[in-house]
């Protein structure tokens, strides 16, 4: 159905209604199998995550696979699809956005894990470039970076204006 995502100082809203996110930061791997998981193992992991009471999934440090997104669509799990390629390959990010922007489960794009820290002009330029690329392809979903504090735990107000959601991994 129709879905909208908004976030402000009062919280996250799904289709205009407050929605409490209970998420996991999950690496797409499995003991003895590696990272190229068959669909049944992805489904098994997502069923366990739902049984824990979670309703959100961060594809930690990798693009979400097609199987993962389709299963999250079916199970009603919201997804933060994460980019980890900050070097000079914006075509990979473009490819990820184009392949997964229509999935019903997708709510957030994460442009980085902890690589882009907002205390340098380089970080601001890189984050602006990546966010602008995503926004040129998809204006519906929220943008976040998983670490927006500088090493001293200070928030750079100019840097966070680039994103829709303030992402903090280690709130000292």
Coordinates of C-alpha atoms in Angstrom, one line a residue:
X1 CA 0.0 0.0 0.0
X2 CA 0.9 3.6 0.2
X3 CA 3.6 4.4 2.7
X4 CA 5.3 7.5 3.8
X5 CA 8.3 7.9 6.1
X6 CA 9.0 11.0 8.2
X7 CA 11.3 11.7 11.1
X8 CA 11.6 14.6 13.5
X9 CA 12.5 15.4 17.1
X10 CA 9.4 13.5 18.2
X11 CA 10.2 10.3 16.4
X12 CA 9.6 8.2 13.4
X13 CA 6.3 8.1 11.5
X14 CA 5.0 5.5 9.1
X15 CA 2.1 6.7 7.0
X16 CA 1.6 9.6 9.4
X17 CA 1.3 7.5 12.5
X18 CA 4.0 7.2 15.2
X19 CA 5.9 4.0 14.7
X20 CA 8.5 2.6 17.2
X21 CA 11.4 1.1 15.5
X22 CA 12.8 -2.0 17.2
X23 CA 15.7 -3.0 15.0
X24 CA 18.8 -5.1 14.6
X25 CA 22.1 -4.4 13.0
X26 CA 22.6 -7.6 11.1
X27 CA 25.5 -8.8 9.0
X28 CA 24.3 -11.0 6.1
X29 CA 26.4 -14.1 6.8
X30 CA 25.9 -17.4 8.4
X31 CA 28.3 -19.9 10.1
X32 CA 29.8 -22.2 7.6
X33 CA 28.0 -20.6 4.6
X34 CA 29.6 -17.2 4.3
X35 CA 27.8 -14.1 2.8
X36 CA 26.1 -15.5 -0.3
X37 CA 23.1 -16.9 1.6
X38 CA 20.4 -18.9 0.0
X39 CA 16.9 -17.6 0.5
X40 CA 15.9 -20.2 3.1
X41 CA 18.7 -19.1 5.4
X42 CA 17.8 -15.5 5.0
X43 CA 14.1 -16.4 5.8
X44 CA 15.3 -18.4 8.9
X45 CA 17.3 -15.4 10.2
X46 CA 14.4 -13.0 9.6
X47 CA 11.9 -15.3 11.3
X48 CA 14.2 -15.3 14.4
X49 CA 14.5 -11.5 14.3
X50 CA 10.7 -11.1 14.2
X51 CA 10.3 -13.6 17.0
X52 CA 12.6 -11.3 19.1
X53 CA 10.1 -8.5 18.5
X54 CA 12.1 -6.6 16.0
X55 CA 10.4 -4.7 13.1
X56 CA 13.5 -3.1 11.5
X57 CA 16.7 -4.3 9.9
X58 CA 19.9 -2.5 9.2
X59 CA 21.9 -4.2 6.4
X60 CA 25.1 -3.6 8.3
X61 CA 28.0 -2.7 6.1
X62 CA 26.6 -4.1 2.9
X63 CA 23.8 -3.6 0.3
X64 CA 20.7 -5.7 1.1
X65 CA 20.3 -8.6 -1.2
X66 CA 17.2 -9.0 -3.4
X67 CA 16.1 -12.0 -1.2
X68 CA 16.5 -10.0 2.0
X69 CA 14.4 -7.1 0.6
X70 CA 11.7 -9.3 -0.8
X71 CA 11.4 -11.3 2.5
X72 CA 11.3 -8.1 4.5
X73 CA 8.6 -6.9 2.2
X74 CA 6.6 -10.1 2.9
X75 CA 7.3 -10.0 6.7
X76 CA 6.7 -6.3 7.3
X77 CA 10.2 -5.6 8.4
X78 CA 11.5 -2.0 7.6
X79 CA 15.0 -1.9 6.1
X80 CA 17.9 0.5 6.4
X81 CA 19.9 -0.3 3.3
X82 CA 23.5 0.6 3.8
X83 CA 26.3 1.6 1.5
X84 CA 29.9 0.8 2.4
X85 CA 31.7 1.9 -0.7
X86 CA 32.9 5.5 -0.3
X87 CA 35.7 5.4 -2.8
X88 CA 35.3 6.7 -6.3
X89 CA 32.5 4.3 -7.3
X90 CA 29.3 6.2 -7.2
X91 CA 27.9 3.9 -9.9
X92 CA 27.6 1.1 -7.2
X93 CA 25.5 3.3 -5.0
X94 CA 23.4 4.3 -8.0
X95 CA 22.9 0.7 -8.9
X96 CA 21.9 -0.2 -5.3
X97 CA 19.3 2.6 -5.2
X98 CA 17.8 1.8 -8.6
X99 CA 17.6 -1.9 -7.8
X100 CA 15.9 -1.6 -4.4
X101 CA 14.1 1.8 -4.1
X102 CA 10.7 0.2 -4.9
X103 CA 10.7 -2.4 -2.2
X104 CA 7.9 -1.8 0.3
X105 CA 10.2 -2.6 3.2
X106 CA 12.8 0.1 2.4
X107 CA 12.6 3.1 4.8
X108 CA 16.2 4.4 5.0
X109 CA 19.4 4.7 3.0
X110 CA 22.5 4.7 5.1
X111 CA 25.4 6.2 3.1
X112 CA 28.1 5.0 5.4
X113 CA 28.9 3.2 8.6
X114 CA 31.6 5.1 10.5
X115 CA 33.8 6.1 7.6
X116 CA 32.4 9.6 7.1
X117 CA 32.8 11.6 10.3
X118 CA 31.5 15.2 10.1
X119 CA 34.5 17.0 11.5
X120 CA 36.2 17.7 8.2
X121 CA 35.4 19.5 5.0
X122 CA 36.2 16.3 3.1
X123 CA 33.6 14.4 5.1
X124 CA 31.0 17.1 4.4
X125 CA 31.8 17.1 0.6
X126 CA 31.7 13.3 0.4
X127 CA 28.4 13.0 2.4
X128 CA 26.8 15.8 0.3
X129 CA 27.9 14.0 -2.9
X130 CA 26.5 10.7 -1.8
X131 CA 23.2 12.1 -0.4
X132 CA 22.7 14.2 -3.6
X133 CA 23.1 11.1 -5.7
X134 CA 20.6 9.2 -3.7
X135 CA 18.1 12.0 -3.6
X136 CA 18.4 12.4 -7.4
X137 CA 17.2 8.8 -7.8
X138 CA 14.8 8.5 -4.8
X139 CA 13.2 11.3 -2.9
X140 CA 10.9 9.2 -0.8
X141 CA 13.2 7.5 1.7
X142 CA 15.1 8.9 4.6
X143 CA 18.9 9.4 4.6
X144 CA 21.1 8.6 7.5
X145 CA 24.8 7.9 8.2
X146 CA 25.6 5.6 11.0
X147 CA 28.0 8.0 12.8
X148 CA 27.5 11.7 12.8
X149 CA 29.5 12.6 15.9
X150 CA 33.1 13.7 15.6
X151 CA 35.7 11.7 17.7
X152 CA 35.1 14.1 20.6
X153 CA 31.4 13.4 20.6
X154 CA 30.5 16.7 19.2
X155 CA 27.8 17.2 16.6
X156 CA 28.6 19.4 13.7
X157 CA 25.4 21.3 13.0
X158 CA 26.3 22.0 9.3
X159 CA 27.1 18.3 8.7
X160 CA 23.9 16.9 10.1
X161 CA 21.8 19.2 7.8
X162 CA 22.9 16.9 5.0
X163 CA 20.9 14.0 6.4
X164 CA 17.2 13.4 7.4
X165 CA 18.1 11.3 10.5
X166 CA 20.8 11.8 13.1
X167 CA 22.7 8.5 13.3
X168 CA 24.7 7.8 16.5
X169 CA 26.4 4.5 17.1
X170 CA 28.3 5.3 20.3
X171 CA 26.6 8.0 22.3
X172 CA 29.3 8.9 24.8

